[in-house]
């Protein structure tokens, strides 16, 4: 006898689960409902529709072979029925029925199921700021909103825009508006960095500098307090620090899992408000599966729970659910937290935990920071990568990696390699020997990903006593008071100008003279060793290790400082 | 008491091991000898020096901060002594002494050691072909040869060149000569494909087509029999099939480990002729370490032994040896066989085993082949990736992945992720859920690496009965005799022209009509399902699974055929 499968939600996971289940079990009767009239679109592509890279909204709704993914497409090519404009109201788990409302007719309908899939997604959080309902204030939640935003831009109605929230969607939208449409765009972020929780502050600052270079204004540690409204339309945002004029405001301060239907049906809900599922993606009712933005997942790095609303995860989970609906036993074990974003000419990415997240989760961790080219150093046209690896002390376990680099796949390649192995709990030595494919046009013989692990090991073992950019700046700014000596081991061409500029605090001794000039270094002052990238200064620290000098090494060197906008 | 460390060989591993050992043990007295006058160069960069990307040979000998890595550099910055022009002759393991000859003075010298490192590298094999000693015939073995080759090119002495051997170095040299210098270049490869043992034939054929598009002539299954010599200079190559005129011949038919010194000292030598080392990189004499091109390694995929002469491995092994020389206990566990090469506008890469290698090693394996864009399909300017995944039947274990794509890091990103996890023996389901970082400018929500695993799983489980390009061609060429019906499930615009051309053998039924037109398909003929990439034809196969049709699916579709130069 054929089974009845009912799927609630038709954006990413729903259609994937339905298609997969039908391929495996062609006798299944599968129905997918969605409250919207438009289903199965690439929501992650909305910023690229807004900026014009994708000309029409249908571009986000089509297959790679230009078929529009509508009800007819799914019926004919995938073999399941779609009821758009149908809102789920209540699950009767005893009767195995879903009560829903047909939004076109206004009629209630009862849909029976043998197996139910909740793919209800998430909803952007709308902060309770006075005036938030005014015209011109948008979340980036669906195609309808995307069309409305793009219409305003293309009609020339927007000269200035404010993005509330410096997370991924906010920054993608900021780029979309500033880049193609020339809108004067300001990002306002409550936390003290953009991309909070995803990146550590030092890498986030580098990303922020790039946004600023491209004309986007970024205010961190700043909070919107009210909107200025004229004739029902937004004309500005009042923050705790200033007033910013804007004809368009994007709200991108996070999303919340749509778990109410599940909650009301008595299904288990987790700490993040997401539906709890097991590895087979079953809820606490084994006849009901859930996945995508409405569930929370196991964090394979920390072992705890996490909320990771991502279209890619929804697709992969959808396939697992589809298999299990058809009687297989497949698992989705959890997430390692991989992330990537294009910001103008840069790419920012991470996998696993940031140092801040790791510490918040109770890990005793530290970070190694390395600056290195993405190709062999002798190969032309390479781009610089600025990467940080987070490792646990004691175990030497790698917990995460993050970085910023050129807008190409070169950073992706390093991050994807680490993302792939994080669940196997690699140590720094595993990544020191990671067999990153090598040829001069694509990597260094000792690639940055290996060097990060090597550097982390040297720090863990006390051989490389590093300071970060902010620790450097602190020392540098108080150099008169604390008597720190900055020893620049670069060649004279680089080091001498700073020596002239900063007199008794800055000394240039190129590395190739250091062994014979050790006596010039004081034993009673802290010595900050400095070079371009932090590797020659590490060499210098090793040369000085059996002397009586008190040394620390600036991780990432002058290159790292520059990238963060700090010019000495 | 300080230990005496002696290192034989100064290209990649030697200097790395010496530098690392000195940083960890500053009291060690370290001496590195090399028979050459030039040490520490990026040998992998020679093709980029020859083509002009690297202007001077010093570019391959300099650090990223433009220090020339000569004896003075190592003494001053790394703290160890270099004796260039000194050839190792004999190890006296009892006395812990190395007998060497100073090639400048002609004197023998005896160098005592506490620990010895053999970093003797490899030597290009010179095939015993009559005339091979003539002027104009070169191996690509060191900087001196590289300078000699480039001088001939830059002086306009070379209009035509032959490369014997279609391995990595041969192809890089072919590109270098053809691209910048406009030399009419012919590659002659004995095996029936280029990049033998690295790639399977179908991917190798795609790479060959690209070389041919760029004007390089490639002859496979062809063997050089003699050289044509005039006045001591080469003027051509006679193969078993033709005569090719050439003023320059590059011999790149593989390298052999330089293990004679070790062999004569009674150290264990393996099946590949390389020195046998344990995970700590110690030879059968625990006082003697070895690494780089002169050793053989454990293959972490097959569990057997392998020979992998790569500068990147030498560097990583060098660091492990350096650590162990200083009293640490670090390991280099083996290799997974990662490989990447730039070929004009393309990139070719792999990790793990090819299908052919897997079968030769006794694995019962099959391959899944997928064509997909390297970005979200709606994102502009994406490049196509053509990738193949090799999996073991039964265990569903992934043994390797390979592919060809644009000359960017997008293929690298997919290969590096698999390279990273191969040692953990991932199954197809692990890679189906691999958390490849996702944003539309960098990946698809269901990325090709996930789709490869999904496809492999569908093949393994009998749901997707695939044929390869050569099996397709075989059927297509004998379509009259074997009565095969080709069913093209693409839209009419693509499918109808072929239906008109190939009459009763080619039927176009777009996927969205297939469910209602099933009866048009015969039950007594083999049906080959065809689409652009192999995914819609898989959908079609699923639709037909409960009918009485006998179907197979062309993996990679028409797109894969085209990439291999096959136009229907």
PDB file of N, CA and C in Angstrom, chain B residues 462-529:
ATOM      1  N   UNK B 462      22.232   0.674  -7.188  1.00  0.00           N
ATOM      2  CA  UNK B 462      21.558   0.131  -8.361  1.00  0.00           C
ATOM      3  C   UNK B 462      20.437   0.997  -8.897  1.00  0.00           C
ATOM      4  N   UNK B 463      20.282   2.169  -8.313  1.00  0.00           N
ATOM      5  CA  UNK B 463      19.179   3.046  -8.694  1.00  0.00           C
ATOM      6  C   UNK B 463      19.521   3.831  -9.954  1.00  0.00           C
ATOM      7  N   UNK B 464      20.800   4.104 -10.114  1.00  0.00           N
ATOM      8  CA  UNK B 464      21.274   4.844 -11.276  1.00  0.00           C
ATOM      9  C   UNK B 464      22.222   3.913 -12.025  1.00  0.00           C
ATOM     10  N   UNK B 465      21.734   3.362 -13.138  1.00  0.00           N
ATOM     11  CA  UNK B 465      22.545   2.426 -13.922  1.00  0.00           C
ATOM     12  C   UNK B 465      23.234   3.230 -15.017  1.00  0.00           C
ATOM     13  N   UNK B 466      24.506   3.568 -14.759  1.00  0.00           N
ATOM     14  CA  UNK B 466      25.171   4.530 -15.645  1.00  0.00           C
ATOM     15  C   UNK B 466      26.059   3.853 -16.682  1.00  0.00           C
ATOM     16  N   UNK B 467      26.247   4.564 -17.780  1.00  0.00           N
ATOM     17  CA  UNK B 467      27.313   4.227 -18.721  1.00  0.00           C
ATOM     18  C   UNK B 467      28.208   5.448 -18.872  1.00  0.00           C
ATOM     19  N   UNK B 468      29.456   5.199 -19.211  1.00  0.00           N
ATOM     20  CA  UNK B 468      30.430   6.268 -19.385  1.00  0.00           C
ATOM     21  C   UNK B 468      30.450   6.743 -20.824  1.00  0.00           C
ATOM     22  N   UNK B 469      31.272   7.742 -21.069  1.00  0.00           N
ATOM     23  CA  UNK B 469      31.344   8.304 -22.409  1.00  0.00           C
ATOM     24  C   UNK B 469      31.793   7.275 -23.447  1.00  0.00           C
ATOM     25  N   UNK B 470      32.756   6.454 -23.080  1.00  0.00           N
ATOM     26  CA  UNK B 470      33.223   5.482 -24.089  1.00  0.00           C
ATOM     27  C   UNK B 470      32.188   4.380 -24.319  1.00  0.00           C
ATOM     28  N   UNK B 471      31.462   4.027 -23.236  1.00  0.00           N
ATOM     29  CA  UNK B 471      30.384   3.047 -23.428  1.00  0.00           C
ATOM     30  C   UNK B 471      29.251   3.649 -24.267  1.00  0.00           C
ATOM     31  N   UNK B 472      29.026   4.936 -24.091  1.00  0.00           N
ATOM     32  CA  UNK B 472      28.017   5.612 -24.906  1.00  0.00           C
ATOM     33  C   UNK B 472      28.429   5.586 -26.378  1.00  0.00           C
ATOM     34  N   UNK B 473      29.677   5.954 -26.629  1.00  0.00           N
ATOM     35  CA  UNK B 473      30.172   6.049 -28.005  1.00  0.00           C
ATOM     36  C   UNK B 473      30.094   4.683 -28.694  1.00  0.00           C
ATOM     37  N   UNK B 474      30.469   3.664 -27.958  1.00  0.00           N
ATOM     38  CA  UNK B 474      30.391   2.296 -28.477  1.00  0.00           C
ATOM     39  C   UNK B 474      28.959   1.979 -28.926  1.00  0.00           C
ATOM     40  N   UNK B 475      27.998   2.256 -28.035  1.00  0.00           N
ATOM     41  CA  UNK B 475      26.597   2.016 -28.382  1.00  0.00           C
ATOM     42  C   UNK B 475      26.146   2.902 -29.534  1.00  0.00           C
ATOM     43  N   UNK B 476      26.587   4.156 -29.489  1.00  0.00           N
ATOM     44  CA  UNK B 476      26.121   5.116 -30.483  1.00  0.00           C
ATOM     45  C   UNK B 476      26.637   4.736 -31.871  1.00  0.00           C
ATOM     46  N   UNK B 477      27.892   4.342 -31.920  1.00  0.00           N
ATOM     47  CA  UNK B 477      28.495   4.003 -33.221  1.00  0.00           C
ATOM     48  C   UNK B 477      27.901   2.730 -33.811  1.00  0.00           C
ATOM     49  N   UNK B 478      27.433   1.830 -32.958  1.00  0.00           N
ATOM     50  CA  UNK B 478      26.824   0.591 -33.474  1.00  0.00           C
ATOM     51  C   UNK B 478      25.314   0.613 -33.289  1.00  0.00           C
ATOM     52  N   UNK B 479      24.726   1.803 -33.362  1.00  0.00           N
ATOM     53  CA  UNK B 479      23.300   1.941 -33.040  1.00  0.00           C
ATOM     54  C   UNK B 479      22.404   1.189 -34.019  1.00  0.00           C
ATOM     55  N   UNK B 480      22.865   1.053 -35.273  1.00  0.00           N
ATOM     56  CA  UNK B 480      22.071   0.298 -36.231  1.00  0.00           C
ATOM     57  C   UNK B 480      22.021  -1.173 -35.851  1.00  0.00           C
ATOM     58  N   UNK B 481      23.168  -1.711 -35.490  1.00  0.00           N
ATOM     59  CA  UNK B 481      23.293  -3.139 -35.222  1.00  0.00           C
ATOM     60  C   UNK B 481      22.629  -3.557 -33.912  1.00  0.00           C
ATOM     61  N   UNK B 482      22.818  -2.756 -32.873  1.00  0.00           N
ATOM     62  CA  UNK B 482      22.367  -3.232 -31.563  1.00  0.00           C
ATOM     63  C   UNK B 482      20.975  -2.756 -31.178  1.00  0.00           C
ATOM     64  N   UNK B 483      20.391  -1.901 -32.056  1.00  0.00           N
ATOM     65  CA  UNK B 483      18.992  -1.514 -31.838  1.00  0.00           C
ATOM     66  C   UNK B 483      18.765  -0.668 -30.591  1.00  0.00           C
ATOM     67  N   UNK B 484      19.830  -0.070 -30.068  1.00  0.00           N
ATOM     68  CA  UNK B 484      19.682   0.810 -28.904  1.00  0.00           C
ATOM     69  C   UNK B 484      18.860   2.043 -29.276  1.00  0.00           C
ATOM     70  N   UNK B 485      18.010   2.475 -28.347  1.00  0.00           N
ATOM     71  CA  UNK B 485      17.259   3.723 -28.531  1.00  0.00           C
ATOM     72  C   UNK B 485      17.817   4.771 -27.566  1.00  0.00           C
ATOM     73  N   UNK B 486      18.185   5.913 -28.126  1.00  0.00           N
ATOM     74  CA  UNK B 486      18.665   7.011 -27.306  1.00  0.00           C
ATOM     75  C   UNK B 486      17.489   7.935 -27.018  1.00  0.00           C
ATOM     76  N   UNK B 487      17.165   8.095 -25.747  1.00  0.00           N
ATOM     77  CA  UNK B 487      16.030   8.946 -25.373  1.00  0.00           C
ATOM     78  C   UNK B 487      16.567  10.198 -24.693  1.00  0.00           C
ATOM     79  N   UNK B 488      16.359  11.298 -25.372  1.00  0.00           N
ATOM     80  CA  UNK B 488      16.888  12.597 -24.974  1.00  0.00           C
ATOM     81  C   UNK B 488      15.788  13.324 -24.213  1.00  0.00           C
ATOM     82  N   UNK B 489      15.982  13.520 -22.908  1.00  0.00           N
ATOM     83  CA  UNK B 489      14.907  14.077 -22.084  1.00  0.00           C
ATOM     84  C   UNK B 489      15.034  15.591 -21.918  1.00  0.00           C
ATOM     85  N   UNK B 490      15.885  16.202 -22.729  1.00  0.00           N
ATOM     86  CA  UNK B 490      16.006  17.663 -22.656  1.00  0.00           C
ATOM     87  C   UNK B 490      14.823  18.320 -23.371  1.00  0.00           C
ATOM     88  N   UNK B 491      14.757  19.639 -23.265  1.00  0.00           N
ATOM     89  CA  UNK B 491      13.695  20.371 -23.955  1.00  0.00           C
ATOM     90  C   UNK B 491      13.842  20.177 -25.467  1.00  0.00           C
ATOM     91  N   UNK B 492      12.751  20.446 -26.169  1.00  0.00           N
ATOM     92  CA  UNK B 492      12.729  20.217 -27.616  1.00  0.00           C
ATOM     93  C   UNK B 492      13.839  20.978 -28.343  1.00  0.00           C
ATOM     94  N   UNK B 493      14.132  22.184 -27.877  1.00  0.00           N
ATOM     95  CA  UNK B 493      15.152  23.000 -28.550  1.00  0.00           C
ATOM     96  C   UNK B 493      16.491  22.265 -28.617  1.00  0.00           C
ATOM     97  N   UNK B 494      16.808  21.484 -27.580  1.00  0.00           N
ATOM     98  CA  UNK B 494      18.072  20.733 -27.587  1.00  0.00           C
ATOM     99  C   UNK B 494      17.893  19.351 -28.232  1.00  0.00           C
ATOM    100  N   UNK B 495      16.770  18.730 -27.929  1.00  0.00           N
ATOM    101  CA  UNK B 495      16.621  17.330 -28.320  1.00  0.00           C
ATOM    102  C   UNK B 495      16.176  17.116 -29.764  1.00  0.00           C
ATOM    103  N   UNK B 496      15.353  18.017 -30.294  1.00  0.00           N
ATOM    104  CA  UNK B 496      14.786  17.765 -31.620  1.00  0.00           C
ATOM    105  C   UNK B 496      15.807  17.730 -32.753  1.00  0.00           C
ATOM    106  N   UNK B 497      16.808  18.643 -32.745  1.00  0.00           N
ATOM    107  CA  UNK B 497      17.784  18.581 -33.843  1.00  0.00           C
ATOM    108  C   UNK B 497      18.469  17.214 -33.930  1.00  0.00           C
ATOM    109  N   UNK B 498      18.760  16.615 -32.779  1.00  0.00           N
ATOM    110  CA  UNK B 498      19.402  15.297 -32.815  1.00  0.00           C
ATOM    111  C   UNK B 498      18.414  14.229 -33.253  1.00  0.00           C
ATOM    112  N   UNK B 499      17.130  14.421 -32.901  1.00  0.00           N
ATOM    113  CA  UNK B 499      16.109  13.462 -33.328  1.00  0.00           C
ATOM    114  C   UNK B 499      15.999  13.482 -34.844  1.00  0.00           C
ATOM    115  N   UNK B 500      16.059  14.689 -35.407  1.00  0.00           N
ATOM    116  CA  UNK B 500      16.004  14.789 -36.881  1.00  0.00           C
ATOM    117  C   UNK B 500      17.228  14.147 -37.516  1.00  0.00           C
ATOM    118  N   UNK B 501      18.373  14.337 -36.869  1.00  0.00           N
ATOM    119  CA  UNK B 501      19.632  13.862 -37.444  1.00  0.00           C
ATOM    120  C   UNK B 501      19.762  12.340 -37.361  1.00  0.00           C
ATOM    121  N   UNK B 502      19.313  11.772 -36.241  1.00  0.00           N
ATOM    122  CA  UNK B 502      19.602  10.354 -36.015  1.00  0.00           C
ATOM    123  C   UNK B 502      18.355   9.470 -36.053  1.00  0.00           C
ATOM    124  N   UNK B 503      17.294  10.017 -36.651  1.00  0.00           N
ATOM    125  CA  UNK B 503      16.099   9.279 -37.003  1.00  0.00           C
ATOM    126  C   UNK B 503      15.599   8.293 -35.975  1.00  0.00           C
ATOM    127  N   UNK B 504      15.508   7.030 -36.325  1.00  0.00           N
ATOM    128  CA  UNK B 504      14.851   6.047 -35.464  1.00  0.00           C
ATOM    129  C   UNK B 504      15.647   5.718 -34.201  1.00  0.00           C
ATOM    130  N   UNK B 505      16.879   6.191 -34.136  1.00  0.00           N
ATOM    131  CA  UNK B 505      17.698   5.845 -32.974  1.00  0.00           C
ATOM    132  C   UNK B 505      17.602   6.882 -31.866  1.00  0.00           C
ATOM    133  N   UNK B 506      17.124   8.071 -32.194  1.00  0.00           N
ATOM    134  CA  UNK B 506      17.141   9.175 -31.233  1.00  0.00           C
ATOM    135  C   UNK B 506      15.728   9.699 -31.062  1.00  0.00           C
ATOM    136  N   UNK B 507      15.239   9.658 -29.827  1.00  0.00           N
ATOM    137  CA  UNK B 507      13.888  10.112 -29.535  1.00  0.00           C
ATOM    138  C   UNK B 507      13.970  11.219 -28.493  1.00  0.00           C
ATOM    139  N   UNK B 508      13.290  12.328 -28.750  1.00  0.00           N
ATOM    140  CA  UNK B 508      13.278  13.428 -27.780  1.00  0.00           C
ATOM    141  C   UNK B 508      11.932  13.452 -27.036  1.00  0.00           C
ATOM    142  N   UNK B 509      11.978  13.105 -25.762  1.00  0.00           N
ATOM    143  CA  UNK B 509      10.795  13.269 -24.902  1.00  0.00           C
ATOM    144  C   UNK B 509      11.235  14.087 -23.693  1.00  0.00           C
ATOM    145  N   UNK B 510      10.915  15.381 -23.695  1.00  0.00           N
ATOM    146  CA  UNK B 510      11.326  16.189 -22.534  1.00  0.00           C
ATOM    147  C   UNK B 510      10.789  15.580 -21.239  1.00  0.00           C
ATOM    148  N   UNK B 511      11.580  15.733 -20.185  1.00  0.00           N
ATOM    149  CA  UNK B 511      11.229  15.127 -18.901  1.00  0.00           C
ATOM    150  C   UNK B 511       9.809  15.471 -18.447  1.00  0.00           C
ATOM    151  N   UNK B 512       9.367  16.692 -18.750  1.00  0.00           N
ATOM    152  CA  UNK B 512       8.049  17.091 -18.249  1.00  0.00           C
ATOM    153  C   UNK B 512       6.901  16.448 -19.045  1.00  0.00           C
ATOM    154  N   UNK B 513       7.248  15.643 -20.071  1.00  0.00           N
ATOM    155  CA  UNK B 513       6.205  14.898 -20.790  1.00  0.00           C
ATOM    156  C   UNK B 513       6.348  13.392 -20.575  1.00  0.00           C
ATOM    157  N   UNK B 514       7.406  13.020 -19.874  1.00  0.00           N
ATOM    158  CA  UNK B 514       7.760  11.596 -19.857  1.00  0.00           C
ATOM    159  C   UNK B 514       6.703  10.724 -19.186  1.00  0.00           C
ATOM    160  N   UNK B 515       6.146  11.203 -18.056  1.00  0.00           N
ATOM    161  CA  UNK B 515       5.174  10.364 -17.341  1.00  0.00           C
ATOM    162  C   UNK B 515       3.982   9.980 -18.224  1.00  0.00           C
ATOM    163  N   UNK B 516       3.551  10.938 -19.071  1.00  0.00           N
ATOM    164  CA  UNK B 516       2.375  10.627 -19.901  1.00  0.00           C
ATOM    165  C   UNK B 516       2.742   9.977 -21.231  1.00  0.00           C
ATOM    166  N   UNK B 517       4.025   9.915 -21.557  1.00  0.00           N
ATOM    167  CA  UNK B 517       4.405   9.333 -22.851  1.00  0.00           C
ATOM    168  C   UNK B 517       5.209   8.042 -22.687  1.00  0.00           C
ATOM    169  N   UNK B 518       5.108   7.451 -21.509  1.00  0.00           N
ATOM    170  CA  UNK B 518       5.898   6.238 -21.250  1.00  0.00           C
ATOM    171  C   UNK B 518       5.640   5.159 -22.306  1.00  0.00           C
ATOM    172  N   UNK B 519       4.410   5.081 -22.757  1.00  0.00           N
ATOM    173  CA  UNK B 519       4.070   4.004 -23.698  1.00  0.00           C
ATOM    174  C   UNK B 519       4.771   4.131 -25.045  1.00  0.00           C
ATOM    175  N   UNK B 520       5.300   5.316 -25.325  1.00  0.00           N
ATOM    176  CA  UNK B 520       6.051   5.449 -26.583  1.00  0.00           C
ATOM    177  C   UNK B 520       7.404   4.728 -26.528  1.00  0.00           C
ATOM    178  N   UNK B 521       7.796   4.360 -25.320  1.00  0.00           N
ATOM    179  CA  UNK B 521       9.105   3.724 -25.185  1.00  0.00           C
ATOM    180  C   UNK B 521       8.974   2.213 -25.325  1.00  0.00           C
ATOM    181  N   UNK B 522       9.876   1.616 -26.109  1.00  0.00           N
ATOM    182  CA  UNK B 522       9.813   0.167 -26.317  1.00  0.00           C
ATOM    183  C   UNK B 522      10.308  -0.585 -25.080  1.00  0.00           C
ATOM    184  N   UNK B 523       9.788  -1.770 -24.886  1.00  0.00           N
ATOM    185  CA  UNK B 523      10.241  -2.610 -23.777  1.00  0.00           C
ATOM    186  C   UNK B 523      11.337  -3.567 -24.232  1.00  0.00           C
ATOM    187  N   UNK B 524      11.506  -3.705 -25.551  1.00  0.00           N
ATOM    188  CA  UNK B 524      12.442  -4.706 -26.062  1.00  0.00           C
ATOM    189  C   UNK B 524      13.736  -4.111 -26.611  1.00  0.00           C
ATOM    190  N   UNK B 525      13.952  -2.852 -26.377  1.00  0.00           N
ATOM    191  CA  UNK B 525      15.218  -2.253 -26.817  1.00  0.00           C
ATOM    192  C   UNK B 525      15.915  -1.638 -25.593  1.00  0.00           C
ATOM    193  N   UNK B 526      17.229  -1.667 -25.604  1.00  0.00           N
ATOM    194  CA  UNK B 526      17.929  -0.937 -24.547  1.00  0.00           C
ATOM    195  C   UNK B 526      17.724   0.557 -24.778  1.00  0.00           C
ATOM    196  N   UNK B 527      17.385   1.256 -23.710  1.00  0.00           N
ATOM    197  CA  UNK B 527      17.159   2.707 -23.789  1.00  0.00           C
ATOM    198  C   UNK B 527      18.305   3.412 -23.071  1.00  0.00           C
ATOM    199  N   UNK B 528      19.006   4.279 -23.827  1.00  0.00           N
ATOM    200  CA  UNK B 528      20.035   5.116 -23.214  1.00  0.00           C
ATOM    201  C   UNK B 528      19.421   6.481 -22.962  1.00  0.00           C
ATOM    202  N   UNK B 529      19.286   6.830 -21.692  1.00  0.00           N
ATOM    203  CA  UNK B 529      18.713   8.137 -21.327  1.00  0.00           C
ATOM    204  C   UNK B 529      19.806   9.196 -21.357  1.00  0.00           C
TER     205      UNK B 529
END
